[in-house]
Coordinates of C-alpha atoms in Angstrom, one line a residue:
X1374 CA -58.7 14.8 -2.6
X1375 CA -60.0 14.0 0.8
X1376 CA -61.7 17.4 1.5
X1377 CA -62.6 18.9 4.8
X1378 CA -65.5 16.6 5.4
X1379 CA -63.3 13.5 5.2
X1380 CA -61.2 14.9 8.1
X1381 CA -64.1 15.3 10.5
X1382 CA -64.6 12.3 12.8
X1383 CA -68.1 11.4 14.0
X1384 CA -69.6 8.6 16.0
X1385 CA -71.7 6.0 14.4
X1386 CA -75.4 5.6 15.3
X1387 CA -77.5 2.4 15.3
X1388 CA -78.9 3.1 11.9
X1389 CA -75.4 3.2 10.5
X1390 CA -74.8 -0.5 11.5
X1391 CA -76.0 -2.0 8.2
X1392 CA -73.8 0.1 6.0
X1393 CA -70.7 -0.4 8.2
X1394 CA -71.4 -4.1 8.2
X1395 CA -71.6 -4.2 4.4
X1396 CA -68.3 -2.3 4.1
X1397 CA -66.4 -4.4 6.6
X1398 CA -67.8 -7.7 5.3
X1399 CA -66.7 -6.8 1.8
X1400 CA -63.1 -6.3 2.8
X1401 CA -63.1 -9.4 5.1
X1402 CA -64.3 -11.7 2.4
X1403 CA -60.8 -12.5 1.1
X1404 CA -58.9 -12.1 4.4
X1405 CA -56.6 -15.1 5.0
X1406 CA -58.1 -15.8 8.4
X1407 CA -61.6 -15.5 7.0
X1408 CA -60.8 -17.9 4.2
X1409 CA -59.5 -20.4 6.9
X1410 CA -62.6 -19.9 9.0
X1411 CA -65.1 -20.3 6.1
X1412 CA -63.6 -22.1 3.0
X1413 CA -67.0 -22.1 1.3
X1414 CA -67.5 -18.7 -0.4
X1415 CA -71.3 -18.7 -0.3
X1416 CA -71.3 -19.5 3.4
X1417 CA -68.6 -17.0 4.1
X1418 CA -70.7 -14.1 2.8
X1419 CA -73.7 -15.0 4.9
X1420 CA -71.8 -15.7 8.1
X1421 CA -69.7 -12.6 7.9
X1422 CA -72.7 -10.4 7.4
X1423 CA -74.4 -11.9 10.5
X1424 CA -71.3 -11.9 12.8
X1425 CA -69.9 -8.5 11.8
X1426 CA -73.4 -7.0 12.3
X1427 CA -73.4 -8.4 15.9
X1428 CA -69.9 -7.0 16.5
X1429 CA -70.6 -3.5 15.1
X1430 CA -74.0 -3.2 16.8
X1431 CA -72.3 -4.1 20.1
X1432 CA -69.6 -1.5 19.6
X1433 CA -72.1 1.2 18.8
X1434 CA -74.0 0.4 22.0
X1435 CA -71.1 -0.4 24.4
X1436 CA -67.9 0.8 22.7
X1437 CA -67.1 3.3 20.0
X1438 CA -67.3 3.3 16.2
X1439 CA -65.6 6.4 14.7
X1440 CA -66.1 7.4 11.1
X1441 CA -64.5 10.0 8.8
X1442 CA -66.6 11.8 6.2
X1443 CA -69.0 9.8 4.1
X1444 CA -67.6 6.5 5.6
X1445 CA -64.2 6.9 3.9
X1446 CA -62.6 5.4 7.0
X1447 CA -64.0 3.5 10.0
X1448 CA -62.5 2.4 13.4
X1449 CA -64.3 0.0 15.7
X1450 CA -63.3 0.0 19.4
X1451 CA -64.3 -2.2 22.3
X1452 CA -63.5 -1.5 26.0
X1453 CA -62.2 -4.2 28.2
X1454 CA -63.3 -5.7 30.5
X1455 CA -66.7 -4.9 29.2
X1456 CA -66.5 -6.9 26.0
X1457 CA -64.5 -9.6 24.2
X1458 CA -62.5 -9.2 21.0
X1459 CA -65.1 -10.1 18.4
X1460 CA -67.8 -8.0 20.0
X1461 CA -68.6 -11.1 22.0
X1462 CA -70.3 -13.4 19.6
X1463 CA -71.6 -16.0 21.9
X1464 CA -71.4 -19.8 21.4
X1465 CA -75.1 -19.6 20.4
X1466 CA -74.3 -16.8 17.8
X1467 CA -71.5 -18.8 16.4
X1468 CA -73.4 -22.1 16.2
X1469 CA -76.4 -20.5 14.6
X1470 CA -74.4 -18.5 12.1
X1471 CA -71.5 -20.7 11.3
X1472 CA -72.7 -24.3 11.7
X1473 CA -69.9 -26.7 11.5
X1474 CA -67.4 -23.8 11.0
X1475 CA -68.2 -22.7 14.6
X1476 CA -65.3 -25.0 15.8
X1477 CA -62.8 -22.8 13.9
X1478 CA -64.4 -19.6 15.3
X1479 CA -63.9 -21.0 18.8
X1480 CA -60.3 -21.7 17.9
X1481 CA -59.9 -18.1 16.8
X1482 CA -61.4 -16.7 19.9
X1483 CA -59.2 -19.0 22.0
X1484 CA -56.1 -17.7 20.2
X1485 CA -57.2 -14.1 20.8
X1486 CA -58.0 -14.7 24.4
X1487 CA -54.5 -16.2 24.9
X1488 CA -53.0 -12.9 24.0
X1489 CA -55.6 -10.5 25.4
X1490 CA -54.4 -8.7 28.6
X1491 CA -56.4 -9.0 31.7
X1492 CA -56.0 -5.4 32.7
X1493 CA -58.2 -2.6 31.4
X1494 CA -57.5 -1.6 27.8
X1495 CA -59.2 -0.5 24.5
X1496 CA -59.4 -3.2 21.8
X1497 CA -59.2 -2.1 18.2
X1498 CA -61.4 -4.5 16.3
X1499 CA -61.3 -2.9 12.9
X1500 CA -59.5 -0.1 11.1
X1501 CA -60.8 0.3 7.6
X1502 CA -60.1 2.9 4.9
X1503 CA -61.9 3.0 1.5
X1504 CA -59.4 1.7 -1.1
X1505 CA -59.7 4.9 -3.2
X1506 CA -58.7 7.0 -0.1
X1507 CA -55.8 5.0 1.1
X1508 CA -52.3 6.5 1.6
X1509 CA -53.8 9.8 2.6
X1510 CA -53.4 9.6 6.3
X1511 CA -57.0 8.8 7.1
X1512 CA -56.2 5.7 9.2
X1513 CA -53.7 7.7 11.2
X1514 CA -56.3 10.4 11.7
X1515 CA -58.8 8.0 13.1
X1516 CA -56.2 6.4 15.4
X1517 CA -55.0 9.8 16.6
X1518 CA -58.6 10.8 17.3
X1519 CA -58.9 7.9 19.8
X1520 CA -55.3 7.9 21.1
X1521 CA -55.5 11.6 22.1
X1522 CA -59.0 11.5 23.5
X1523 CA -57.3 10.7 26.8
X1524 CA -60.3 10.7 29.0
X1525 CA -59.6 7.0 29.1
X1526 CA -55.8 7.0 29.0
X1527 CA -55.8 3.3 28.4
X1528 CA -53.4 1.1 26.5
X1529 CA -54.6 -0.2 23.2
X1530 CA -54.4 -3.8 22.0
X1531 CA -55.3 -5.5 18.7
X1532 CA -54.7 -8.5 16.6
X1533 CA -54.3 -8.2 12.8
X1534 CA -54.3 -10.8 10.1
X1535 CA -51.8 -9.6 7.5
X1536 CA -48.2 -8.3 7.6
X1537 CA -49.4 -5.2 5.8
X1538 CA -51.7 -4.3 8.7
X1539 CA -49.0 -5.2 11.2
X1540 CA -46.5 -2.9 9.5
X1541 CA -49.0 -0.1 9.2
X1542 CA -49.8 -0.1 12.9
X1543 CA -46.2 -0.5 13.8
X1544 CA -45.6 2.8 12.0
X1545 CA -48.3 4.3 14.1
X1546 CA -46.6 3.4 17.4
X1547 CA -47.9 -0.1 18.0
X1548 CA -45.5 -2.7 19.2
X1549 CA -45.8 -6.2 17.7
X1550 CA -45.7 -9.3 19.8
X1551 CA -45.0 -13.0 19.0
X1552 CA -47.4 -14.2 16.3
X1553 CA -50.3 -16.5 17.2
X1554 CA -50.8 -19.7 15.1
X1555 CA -54.2 -21.0 14.2
X1556 CA -54.5 -24.8 13.9
X1557 CA -53.5 -25.7 10.3
X1558 CA -54.2 -22.1 9.5
X1559 CA -52.6 -18.6 9.1
X1560 CA -50.8 -16.5 11.6
X1561 CA -52.2 -13.6 13.7
X1562 CA -50.1 -10.6 14.8
X1563 CA -50.9 -9.1 18.2
X1564 CA -49.9 -5.5 18.8
X1565 CA -49.9 -3.2 21.8
X1566 CA -49.8 0.6 22.2
X1567 CA -49.0 2.2 25.6
X1568 CA -51.1 5.2 26.6
X1569 CA -49.4 8.6 26.5
X1570 CA -47.8 9.8 29.7
X1571 CA -50.2 11.5 32.1
X1572 CA -49.4 15.2 32.3

């Protein structure tokens, strides 16, 4: 039962960043791209916490982090051209956090940049729903909240790391593009959603 509270969207504040980081890092721990980036499990946990915190903090300040209820669902958005896909972790951030794994992070960023449009758009960095609340339409609710707040009226782009995420967003009106291939690693699936017609 989602309840009325879970259907109310609100905007994250700076003091929400640690909790959001913890939730997103937990689900990213066993993502195929994350496993490719950081094969060592202990390093993976530490690096994810640091880089996701940078990304979420940047989105709270410059983009938009929308939450349903008691963090039952989270969407992280970044506007372009103001930011880059991973909340702009710089070379210094990557080197300090990832050490030798920074090379693969740079390869990931290069793959994302090879797809990323040069025109203005919104970038969906994360769409997360608490496992116990999935299949209840909360992800769609969060997406609709952004899609229909048409003060921006911009297209949306994203890249996902699993076929499940690709198929979910395709059902929500996103159009998949040719997969991206990481060197000796998994595939990425870019998706695009056109803005609604201006009335």
